[in-house]
Short mmCIF file of N, CA, C and O in Angstrom, two decimals:
data_model
loop_
_atom_site.label_atom_id
_atom_site.label_comp_id
_atom_site.label_asym_id
_atom_site.label_seq_id
_atom_site.Cartn_x
_atom_site.Cartn_y
_atom_site.Cartn_z
N MET A 24 0.84 -1.19 0.00
CA MET A 24 0.00 0.00 0.00
C MET A 24 0.88 1.24 0.00
O MET A 24 1.76 1.37 0.83
N SER A 25 0.67 2.12 -0.95
CA SER A 25 1.52 3.29 -1.00
C SER A 25 1.09 4.28 0.07
O SER A 25 -0.07 4.35 0.44
N CYS A 26 2.06 4.99 0.58
CA CYS A 26 1.80 5.89 1.70
C CYS A 26 1.10 7.16 1.24
O CYS A 26 0.37 7.76 2.00
N HIS A 27 1.36 7.56 0.00
CA HIS A 27 0.83 8.86 -0.40
C HIS A 27 -0.55 8.78 -1.02
O HIS A 27 -0.71 8.82 -2.23
N ARG A 28 -1.51 8.61 -0.16
CA ARG A 28 -2.89 8.67 -0.63
C ARG A 28 -3.31 10.12 -0.46
O ARG A 28 -3.51 10.58 0.66
N SER A 29 -3.40 10.80 -1.58
CA SER A 29 -3.60 12.24 -1.47
C SER A 29 -5.05 12.60 -1.18
O SER A 29 -5.32 13.61 -0.58
N LYS A 30 -5.97 11.79 -1.65
CA LYS A 30 -7.37 12.11 -1.41
C LYS A 30 -8.05 10.93 -0.74
O LYS A 30 -7.62 9.80 -0.88
N ILE A 31 -9.14 11.22 -0.06
CA ILE A 31 -9.88 10.15 0.59
C ILE A 31 -10.61 9.34 -0.48
O ILE A 31 -11.30 9.89 -1.33
N ARG A 32 -10.44 8.03 -0.43
CA ARG A 32 -11.02 7.17 -1.45
C ARG A 32 -12.48 6.85 -1.13
O ARG A 32 -12.90 6.91 0.02
N PRO A 33 -13.23 6.46 -2.18
CA PRO A 33 -14.61 6.05 -1.92
C PRO A 33 -14.64 4.70 -1.22
O PRO A 33 -13.64 3.99 -1.20
N CYS A 34 -15.78 4.34 -0.65
CA CYS A 34 -15.94 3.02 -0.08
C CYS A 34 -16.08 2.01 -1.22
O CYS A 34 -16.75 2.29 -2.20
N PRO A 35 -15.48 0.84 -1.06
CA PRO A 35 -15.71 -0.19 -2.06
C PRO A 35 -17.18 -0.63 -1.99
O PRO A 35 -17.71 -0.75 -0.89
N SER A 36 -17.80 -0.88 -3.11
CA SER A 36 -19.22 -1.23 -3.11
C SER A 36 -19.46 -2.56 -2.41
O SER A 36 -20.57 -2.86 -1.98
N THR A 37 -18.39 -3.35 -2.29
CA THR A 37 -18.53 -4.67 -1.65
C THR A 37 -18.45 -4.58 -0.13
O THR A 37 -18.62 -5.56 0.56
N ASN A 38 -18.16 -3.39 0.37
CA ASN A 38 -18.00 -3.25 1.82
C ASN A 38 -19.07 -2.34 2.41
O ASN A 38 -18.98 -1.13 2.34
N PRO A 39 -20.09 -2.94 3.03
CA PRO A 39 -21.17 -2.14 3.61
C PRO A 39 -20.78 -1.50 4.95
O PRO A 39 -21.47 -0.61 5.41
N GLY A 40 -19.69 -1.94 5.53
CA GLY A 40 -19.27 -1.39 6.82
C GLY A 40 -18.32 -0.25 6.61
O GLY A 40 -17.20 -0.24 7.12
N CYS A 41 -18.78 0.74 5.84
CA CYS A 41 -17.87 1.80 5.45
C CYS A 41 -18.65 3.07 5.21
O CYS A 41 -19.79 3.04 4.74
N VAL A 42 -18.04 4.19 5.54
CA VAL A 42 -18.64 5.47 5.20
C VAL A 42 -17.49 6.40 4.77
O VAL A 42 -16.41 6.36 5.34
N SER A 43 -17.73 7.16 3.71
CA SER A 43 -16.66 8.00 3.16
C SER A 43 -17.23 9.32 2.66
O SER A 43 -18.37 9.39 2.21
N THR A 44 -16.40 10.36 2.72
CA THR A 44 -16.82 11.67 2.21
C THR A 44 -16.57 11.79 0.71
O THR A 44 -16.84 12.82 0.12
N ASN A 45 -16.00 10.75 0.11
CA ASN A 45 -15.81 10.79 -1.33
C ASN A 45 -17.17 10.65 -2.02
O ASN A 45 -17.90 9.70 -1.76
N PRO A 46 -17.53 11.61 -2.90
CA PRO A 46 -18.86 11.60 -3.51
C PRO A 46 -19.14 10.36 -4.35
O PRO A 46 -20.29 10.03 -4.60
N LYS A 47 -18.10 9.64 -4.78
CA LYS A 47 -18.32 8.42 -5.56
C LYS A 47 -18.68 7.24 -4.66
O LYS A 47 -18.86 6.13 -5.13
N SER A 48 -18.75 7.50 -3.38
CA SER A 48 -18.94 6.44 -2.42
C SER A 48 -20.37 5.90 -2.40
O SER A 48 -21.32 6.65 -2.57
N SER A 49 -20.49 4.60 -2.15
CA SER A 49 -21.82 4.01 -2.04
C SER A 49 -22.52 4.50 -0.78
O SER A 49 -23.72 4.72 -0.76
N SER A 50 -21.75 4.66 0.31
CA SER A 50 -22.35 5.27 1.50
C SER A 50 -21.63 6.58 1.78
O SER A 50 -20.55 6.61 2.35
N PHE A 51 -22.24 7.65 1.32
CA PHE A 51 -21.63 8.97 1.36
C PHE A 51 -21.91 9.66 2.69
O PHE A 51 -23.00 9.54 3.24
N ALA A 52 -20.92 10.36 3.19
CA ALA A 52 -21.12 11.17 4.38
C ALA A 52 -20.56 12.56 4.10
O ALA A 52 -19.63 12.71 3.33
N PHE A 53 -21.16 13.56 4.73
CA PHE A 53 -20.65 14.92 4.53
C PHE A 53 -19.37 15.11 5.33
O PHE A 53 -19.24 14.57 6.43
N PRO A 54 -18.42 15.88 4.78
CA PRO A 54 -17.20 16.16 5.53
C PRO A 54 -17.53 16.86 6.85
O PRO A 54 -18.58 17.47 6.99
N LEU A 55 -16.61 16.74 7.78
CA LEU A 55 -16.78 17.37 9.09
C LEU A 55 -16.16 18.75 9.04
O LEU A 55 -15.26 19.01 8.25
N SER A 56 -16.64 19.65 9.89
CA SER A 56 -15.93 20.92 9.97
C SER A 56 -15.46 21.13 11.39
O SER A 56 -16.08 20.68 12.35
N ILE A 57 -14.33 21.77 11.48
CA ILE A 57 -13.64 21.95 12.75
C ILE A 57 -13.82 23.39 13.20
O ILE A 57 -13.73 24.31 12.39
N PRO A 58 -14.05 23.61 14.50
CA PRO A 58 -14.14 24.99 15.00
C PRO A 58 -12.84 25.73 14.71
O PRO A 58 -11.77 25.14 14.77
N GLU A 59 -12.96 27.02 14.42
CA GLU A 59 -11.79 27.78 13.99
C GLU A 59 -10.63 27.74 14.98
O GLU A 59 -9.48 27.70 14.58
N ASP A 60 -10.94 27.74 16.27
CA ASP A 60 -9.84 27.75 17.25
C ASP A 60 -9.12 26.40 17.33
O ASP A 60 -8.12 26.27 18.02
N SER A 61 -9.64 25.39 16.62
CA SER A 61 -8.98 24.08 16.64
C SER A 61 -8.23 23.77 15.36
O SER A 61 -7.59 22.74 15.25
N VAL A 62 -8.31 24.68 14.39
CA VAL A 62 -7.74 24.40 13.07
C VAL A 62 -6.23 24.18 13.13
O VAL A 62 -5.69 23.28 12.51
N GLU A 63 -5.55 24.99 13.94
CA GLU A 63 -4.10 24.95 13.93
C GLU A 63 -3.53 23.59 14.33
O GLU A 63 -2.57 23.12 13.76
N ASN A 64 -4.14 22.99 15.35
CA ASN A 64 -3.65 21.67 15.75
C ASN A 64 -4.72 20.61 15.58
O ASN A 64 -4.89 19.72 16.40
N ALA A 65 -5.44 20.71 14.46
CA ALA A 65 -6.56 19.81 14.19
C ALA A 65 -6.13 18.34 14.19
O ALA A 65 -6.81 17.49 14.76
N VAL A 66 -5.00 18.04 13.56
CA VAL A 66 -4.57 16.65 13.46
C VAL A 66 -4.23 16.09 14.84
O VAL A 66 -4.61 14.98 15.18
N GLN A 67 -3.56 16.91 15.64
CA GLN A 67 -3.24 16.49 17.01
C GLN A 67 -4.52 16.22 17.80
O GLN A 67 -4.65 15.24 18.51
N LYS A 68 -5.49 17.11 17.63
CA LYS A 68 -6.77 16.94 18.34
C LYS A 68 -7.53 15.72 17.87
O LYS A 68 -8.14 15.01 18.67
N LEU A 69 -7.50 15.49 16.57
CA LEU A 69 -8.14 14.29 16.01
C LEU A 69 -7.49 13.04 16.60
O LEU A 69 -8.16 12.11 17.01
N LYS A 70 -6.16 13.06 16.61
CA LYS A 70 -5.41 11.92 17.13
C LYS A 70 -5.81 11.65 18.58
O LYS A 70 -6.12 10.52 18.96
N ASP A 71 -5.82 12.70 19.40
CA ASP A 71 -6.20 12.54 20.80
C ASP A 71 -7.62 12.01 20.93
O ASP A 71 -7.91 11.16 21.77
N ALA A 72 -8.52 12.55 20.09
CA ALA A 72 -9.92 12.14 20.16
C ALA A 72 -10.10 10.67 19.78
O ALA A 72 -10.88 9.95 20.39
N ILE A 73 -9.34 10.23 18.78
CA ILE A 73 -9.40 8.83 18.36
C ILE A 73 -8.92 7.93 19.49
O ILE A 73 -9.56 6.95 19.86
N LEU A 74 -7.77 8.30 20.07
CA LEU A 74 -7.21 7.49 21.15
C LEU A 74 -8.13 7.44 22.35
O LEU A 74 -8.21 6.45 23.06
N LYS A 75 -8.85 8.53 22.57
CA LYS A 75 -9.72 8.62 23.73
C LYS A 75 -11.05 7.89 23.56
O LYS A 75 -11.57 7.29 24.49
N THR A 76 -11.61 7.95 22.34
CA THR A 76 -12.97 7.43 22.15
C THR A 76 -13.02 6.03 21.54
O THR A 76 -14.06 5.40 21.55
N GLN A 77 -11.90 5.54 21.00
CA GLN A 77 -11.93 4.26 20.29
C GLN A 77 -11.19 3.16 21.05
O GLN A 77 -10.23 3.44 21.75
N LYS A 78 -11.64 1.94 20.83
CA LYS A 78 -11.00 0.80 21.49
C LYS A 78 -9.71 0.41 20.78
O LYS A 78 -9.69 0.24 19.57
N ASN A 79 -8.64 0.25 21.58
CA ASN A 79 -7.35 -0.21 21.05
C ASN A 79 -6.91 0.54 19.80
O ASN A 79 -6.48 -0.06 18.82
N ALA A 80 -7.03 1.85 19.86
CA ALA A 80 -6.65 2.65 18.70
C ALA A 80 -5.14 2.71 18.54
O ALA A 80 -4.42 2.79 19.53
N SER A 81 -4.68 2.64 17.31
CA SER A 81 -3.27 2.92 17.05
C SER A 81 -3.16 3.81 15.83
O SER A 81 -3.83 3.59 14.82
N ILE A 82 -2.35 4.85 15.95
CA ILE A 82 -2.16 5.80 14.86
C ILE A 82 -1.09 5.24 13.93
O ILE A 82 0.01 4.91 14.36
N GLN A 83 -1.44 5.11 12.64
CA GLN A 83 -0.52 4.48 11.67
C GLN A 83 0.31 5.50 10.90
O GLN A 83 1.50 5.32 10.73
N VAL A 84 -0.35 6.54 10.42
CA VAL A 84 0.32 7.52 9.56
C VAL A 84 -0.16 8.91 9.91
O VAL A 84 -1.35 9.13 10.11
N ILE A 85 0.77 9.85 9.99
CA ILE A 85 0.41 11.27 9.99
C ILE A 85 1.38 11.93 9.04
O ILE A 85 2.59 11.80 9.21
N GLU A 86 0.87 12.58 8.00
CA GLU A 86 1.80 13.21 7.07
C GLU A 86 1.15 14.38 6.35
O GLU A 86 -0.07 14.47 6.24
N ASP A 87 1.99 15.28 5.88
CA ASP A 87 1.51 16.40 5.07
C ASP A 87 1.44 15.96 3.62
O ASP A 87 2.37 15.33 3.12
N THR A 88 0.36 16.30 2.95
CA THR A 88 0.23 16.02 1.53
C THR A 88 -0.15 17.32 0.84
O THR A 88 -0.52 18.29 1.52
N PRO A 89 -0.09 17.37 -0.48
CA PRO A 89 -0.50 18.60 -1.18
C PRO A 89 -1.97 18.95 -0.91
O PRO A 89 -2.39 20.07 -1.12
N TYR A 90 -2.74 17.96 -0.46
CA TYR A 90 -4.17 18.18 -0.26
C TYR A 90 -4.55 18.45 1.19
O TYR A 90 -5.72 18.60 1.52
N GLY A 91 -3.56 18.46 2.06
CA GLY A 91 -3.85 18.68 3.46
C GLY A 91 -3.10 17.68 4.32
O GLY A 91 -2.27 16.93 3.83
N GLN A 92 -3.40 17.68 5.61
CA GLN A 92 -2.73 16.74 6.51
C GLN A 92 -3.52 15.44 6.57
O GLN A 92 -4.73 15.43 6.79
N TYR A 93 -2.80 14.35 6.37
CA TYR A 93 -3.42 13.04 6.30
C TYR A 93 -3.14 12.27 7.59
O TYR A 93 -2.02 12.26 8.09
N LEU A 94 -4.17 11.65 8.12
CA LEU A 94 -4.01 10.84 9.32
C LEU A 94 -4.71 9.51 9.10
O LEU A 94 -5.83 9.47 8.59
N GLN A 95 -4.03 8.44 9.46
CA GLN A 95 -4.65 7.12 9.36
C GLN A 95 -4.52 6.42 10.69
O GLN A 95 -3.46 6.46 11.33
N ALA A 96 -5.59 5.78 11.13
CA ALA A 96 -5.58 5.06 12.39
C ALA A 96 -6.29 3.73 12.23
O ALA A 96 -7.11 3.55 11.34
N GLU A 97 -5.93 2.81 13.12
CA GLU A 97 -6.65 1.54 13.19
C GLU A 97 -7.30 1.42 14.55
O GLU A 97 -6.68 1.75 15.56
N VAL A 98 -8.53 0.94 14.58
CA VAL A 98 -9.24 0.78 15.85
C VAL A 98 -9.99 -0.55 15.83
O VAL A 98 -10.19 -1.14 14.78
N ASP A 99 -10.41 -1.01 16.99
CA ASP A 99 -11.23 -2.21 17.04
C ASP A 99 -12.62 -1.90 16.53
O ASP A 99 -13.25 -0.94 16.96
N GLY A 100 -13.09 -2.72 15.61
CA GLY A 100 -14.45 -2.56 15.09
C GLY A 100 -15.32 -3.73 15.53
O GLY A 100 -14.94 -4.50 16.41
N GLY A 101 -16.45 -3.86 14.88
CA GLY A 101 -17.39 -4.91 15.25
C GLY A 101 -16.86 -6.31 15.03
O GLY A 101 -17.09 -7.21 15.82
N PHE A 102 -16.15 -6.52 13.93
CA PHE A 102 -15.72 -7.87 13.57
C PHE A 102 -14.20 -8.01 13.46
O PHE A 102 -13.69 -9.03 13.06
N GLY A 103 -13.49 -6.96 13.75
CA GLY A 103 -12.04 -6.99 13.59
C GLY A 103 -11.54 -5.57 13.66
O GLY A 103 -12.13 -4.74 14.34
N ARG A 104 -10.46 -5.28 12.94
CA ARG A 104 -9.92 -3.93 12.96
C ARG A 104 -10.62 -3.07 11.91
O ARG A 104 -10.90 -3.53 10.81
N ASP A 105 -10.88 -1.82 12.26
CA ASP A 105 -11.41 -0.85 11.30
C ASP A 105 -10.31 0.16 11.00
O ASP A 105 -9.48 0.45 11.86
N VAL A 106 -10.31 0.68 9.79
CA VAL A 106 -9.33 1.67 9.39
C VAL A 106 -10.01 3.03 9.23
O VAL A 106 -11.00 3.15 8.52
N LEU A 107 -9.46 4.03 9.90
CA LEU A 107 -9.98 5.39 9.79
C LEU A 107 -8.98 6.23 9.03
O LEU A 107 -7.79 6.18 9.32
N GLU A 108 -9.46 7.01 8.08
CA GLU A 108 -8.59 7.92 7.34
C GLU A 108 -9.18 9.32 7.42
O GLU A 108 -10.39 9.49 7.28
N PHE A 109 -8.32 10.30 7.66
CA PHE A 109 -8.76 11.69 7.73
C PHE A 109 -7.86 12.53 6.86
O PHE A 109 -6.66 12.30 6.79
N LEU A 110 -8.45 13.53 6.21
CA LEU A 110 -7.66 14.50 5.48
C LEU A 110 -8.14 15.87 5.93
O LEU A 110 -9.28 16.25 5.69
N VAL A 111 -7.24 16.58 6.60
CA VAL A 111 -7.61 17.88 7.18
C VAL A 111 -7.08 18.98 6.28
O VAL A 111 -5.88 19.08 6.01
N ARG A 112 -7.99 19.82 5.82
CA ARG A 112 -7.59 20.96 4.99
C ARG A 112 -8.33 22.18 5.50
O ARG A 112 -9.54 22.28 5.33
N GLY A 113 -7.61 23.09 6.13
CA GLY A 113 -8.26 24.23 6.74
C GLY A 113 -9.19 23.74 7.84
O GLY A 113 -8.78 22.98 8.70
N ASP A 114 -10.47 24.14 7.76
CA ASP A 114 -11.38 23.70 8.82
C ASP A 114 -12.30 22.58 8.35
O ASP A 114 -13.31 22.28 8.96
N VAL A 115 -11.92 21.93 7.23
CA VAL A 115 -12.73 20.84 6.71
C VAL A 115 -11.98 19.52 6.83
O VAL A 115 -10.80 19.43 6.54
N VAL A 116 -12.70 18.51 7.29
CA VAL A 116 -12.10 17.19 7.44
C VAL A 116 -12.85 16.19 6.58
O VAL A 116 -14.02 15.90 6.81
N ALA A 117 -12.16 15.69 5.55
CA ALA A 117 -12.71 14.58 4.77
C ALA A 117 -12.28 13.30 5.48
O ALA A 117 -11.24 13.27 6.13
N TYR A 118 -13.08 12.26 5.37
CA TYR A 118 -12.70 11.04 6.08
C TYR A 118 -13.28 9.79 5.44
O TYR A 118 -14.20 9.84 4.64
N ARG A 119 -12.72 8.67 5.82
CA ARG A 119 -13.31 7.38 5.50
C ARG A 119 -13.12 6.49 6.71
O ARG A 119 -12.05 6.46 7.31
N SER A 120 -14.17 5.79 7.07
CA SER A 120 -14.10 4.86 8.18
C SER A 120 -14.59 3.53 7.64
O SER A 120 -15.69 3.43 7.12
N MET A 121 -13.74 2.52 7.71
CA MET A 121 -14.07 1.27 7.04
C MET A 121 -13.69 0.04 7.84
O MET A 121 -12.59 -0.04 8.39
N ALA A 122 -14.60 -0.91 7.90
CA ALA A 122 -14.30 -2.20 8.52
C ALA A 122 -13.40 -2.99 7.57
O ALA A 122 -13.67 -3.05 6.38
N THR A 123 -12.32 -3.57 8.09
CA THR A 123 -11.45 -4.34 7.22
C THR A 123 -12.01 -5.74 7.00
O THR A 123 -11.75 -6.37 6.00
N LYS A 124 -12.76 -6.22 7.98
CA LYS A 124 -13.38 -7.54 7.83
C LYS A 124 -14.85 -7.35 7.51
O LYS A 124 -15.54 -6.57 8.16
N VAL A 125 -15.32 -8.07 6.52
CA VAL A 125 -16.73 -8.03 6.19
C VAL A 125 -17.30 -9.39 6.52
O VAL A 125 -16.75 -10.42 6.14
N THR A 126 -18.37 -9.42 7.28
CA THR A 126 -18.90 -10.68 7.77
C THR A 126 -20.15 -11.08 7.02
O THR A 126 -21.05 -10.27 6.84
N TYR A 127 -20.18 -12.32 6.60
CA TYR A 127 -21.37 -12.86 5.94
C TYR A 127 -22.07 -13.77 6.93
O TYR A 127 -21.44 -14.58 7.58
N VAL A 128 -23.37 -13.62 7.04
CA VAL A 128 -24.11 -14.46 7.97
C VAL A 128 -25.05 -15.37 7.18
O VAL A 128 -25.87 -14.90 6.39
N TYR A 129 -24.91 -16.66 7.36
CA TYR A 129 -25.77 -17.62 6.67
C TYR A 129 -27.22 -17.36 7.07
O TYR A 129 -27.48 -17.07 8.23
N PRO A 130 -28.20 -17.40 6.20
CA PRO A 130 -28.14 -17.77 4.78
C PRO A 130 -28.04 -16.56 3.86
O PRO A 130 -28.31 -16.67 2.68
N PHE A 131 -27.66 -15.43 4.38
CA PHE A 131 -27.61 -14.23 3.54
C PHE A 131 -26.31 -14.17 2.77
O PHE A 131 -25.26 -14.50 3.30
N THR A 132 -26.40 -13.74 1.50
CA THR A 132 -25.17 -13.66 0.72
C THR A 132 -24.66 -12.23 0.68
O THR A 132 -23.60 -11.97 0.15
N THR A 133 -25.43 -11.30 1.27
CA THR A 133 -24.91 -9.94 1.32
C THR A 133 -24.15 -9.77 2.62
O THR A 133 -24.50 -10.36 3.64
N ALA A 134 -23.13 -8.97 2.55
CA ALA A 134 -22.31 -8.76 3.73
C ALA A 134 -23.06 -7.91 4.75
O ALA A 134 -23.86 -7.06 4.39
N LEU A 135 -22.79 -8.17 5.98
CA LEU A 135 -23.36 -7.37 7.06
C LEU A 135 -22.48 -6.15 7.24
O LEU A 135 -21.28 -6.27 7.42
N GLY A 136 -23.09 -5.00 7.23
CA GLY A 136 -22.27 -3.82 7.40
C GLY A 136 -22.89 -2.91 8.41
O GLY A 136 -24.03 -3.05 8.78
N ASP A 137 -22.10 -1.95 8.82
CA ASP A 137 -22.56 -1.08 9.87
C ASP A 137 -22.15 0.35 9.55
O ASP A 137 -21.40 0.96 10.28
N SER A 138 -22.62 0.87 8.42
CA SER A 138 -22.21 2.23 8.09
C SER A 138 -22.78 3.23 9.09
O SER A 138 -22.20 4.27 9.35
N LYS A 139 -23.92 2.90 9.71
CA LYS A 139 -24.47 3.77 10.77
C LYS A 139 -23.50 3.84 11.95
O LYS A 139 -23.27 4.91 12.50
N GLY A 140 -22.98 2.69 12.32
CA GLY A 140 -22.01 2.65 13.42
C GLY A 140 -20.77 3.46 13.09
O GLY A 140 -20.20 4.12 13.96
N GLN A 141 -20.35 3.42 11.83
CA GLN A 141 -19.18 4.18 11.41
C GLN A 141 -19.47 5.68 11.53
O GLN A 141 -18.63 6.46 11.98
N GLU A 142 -20.69 6.08 11.14
CA GLU A 142 -21.06 7.50 11.24
C GLU A 142 -21.11 7.96 12.69
O GLU A 142 -20.67 9.05 13.02
N GLU A 143 -21.65 7.09 13.55
CA GLU A 143 -21.72 7.44 14.97
C GLU A 143 -20.32 7.60 15.57
O GLU A 143 -20.08 8.47 16.39
N ARG A 144 -19.42 6.72 15.13
CA ARG A 144 -18.05 6.80 15.60
C ARG A 144 -17.44 8.16 15.24
O ARG A 144 -16.79 8.81 16.04
N MET A 145 -17.66 8.58 13.98
CA MET A 145 -17.11 9.85 13.53
C MET A 145 -17.67 11.02 14.33
O MET A 145 -16.96 11.96 14.65
N LYS A 146 -18.96 10.92 14.64
CA LYS A 146 -19.59 11.97 15.41
C LYS A 146 -18.95 12.07 16.79
O LYS A 146 -18.64 13.15 17.27
N LYS A 147 -18.69 10.92 17.39
CA LYS A 147 -18.02 10.88 18.70
C LYS A 147 -16.66 11.55 18.65
O LYS A 147 -16.29 12.33 19.52
N ILE A 148 -15.92 11.21 17.61
CA ILE A 148 -14.56 11.74 17.47
C ILE A 148 -14.60 13.25 17.30
O ILE A 148 -13.88 13.99 17.96
N ILE A 149 -15.50 13.74 16.44
CA ILE A 149 -15.54 15.16 16.16
C ILE A 149 -16.10 15.94 17.34
O ILE A 149 -15.69 17.07 17.63
N ASP A 150 -17.05 15.34 18.09
CA ASP A 150 -17.54 15.97 19.30
C ASP A 150 -16.40 16.17 20.31
O ASP A 150 -16.32 17.18 21.00
N GLU A 151 -15.54 15.18 20.35
CA GLU A 151 -14.39 15.21 21.26
C GLU A 151 -13.41 16.33 20.84
O GLU A 151 -12.82 16.99 21.67
N VAL A 152 -13.29 16.53 19.53
CA VAL A 152 -12.37 17.54 19.01
C VAL A 152 -12.87 18.95 19.33
O VAL A 152 -12.12 19.81 19.76
N GLY A 153 -14.20 19.16 19.08
CA GLY A 153 -14.65 20.53 19.11
C GLY A 153 -15.58 20.84 20.25
O GLY A 153 -16.10 21.92 20.36
#
C-alpha cells in the first residue's frame, strides 16, 4: 500500500461497513468541519480524540500532503480492525471509516455492514475535538 494517498477514497461497493466523504462512495457522508480555534492543531486533536474514544486505537500515519494533513488510524471494530482515514484541509475534514473484515451471515449472501455505526463513531470523534 503506498503511503501517499492524497485524497480520501470512496468506499468499495462490496464493503457495507464503510462510510466515506468521497462523492463516488456508495455510502456517502458529509465532511466534518472543525471549529476555527482548533484548526491549527486539528490533526493532534483528532489523534487525541481517536485514542480517547476508540478501542485499542493505534495511529498508523500522519503526514503532510498537497491536499492537506493526512491521518490514518486503526481501531477495534465490530468484527475486527477498522481503518480510519482523515484529510484535514483548513477547517474541513474529509474522512473514511471502514471495517477491514466483512462478515457474511448464513443464509444471507450480502455482507453485514454497519455504516451507521461508522457514522456514529465519527460523530463521537468530532464531538471530542470541538
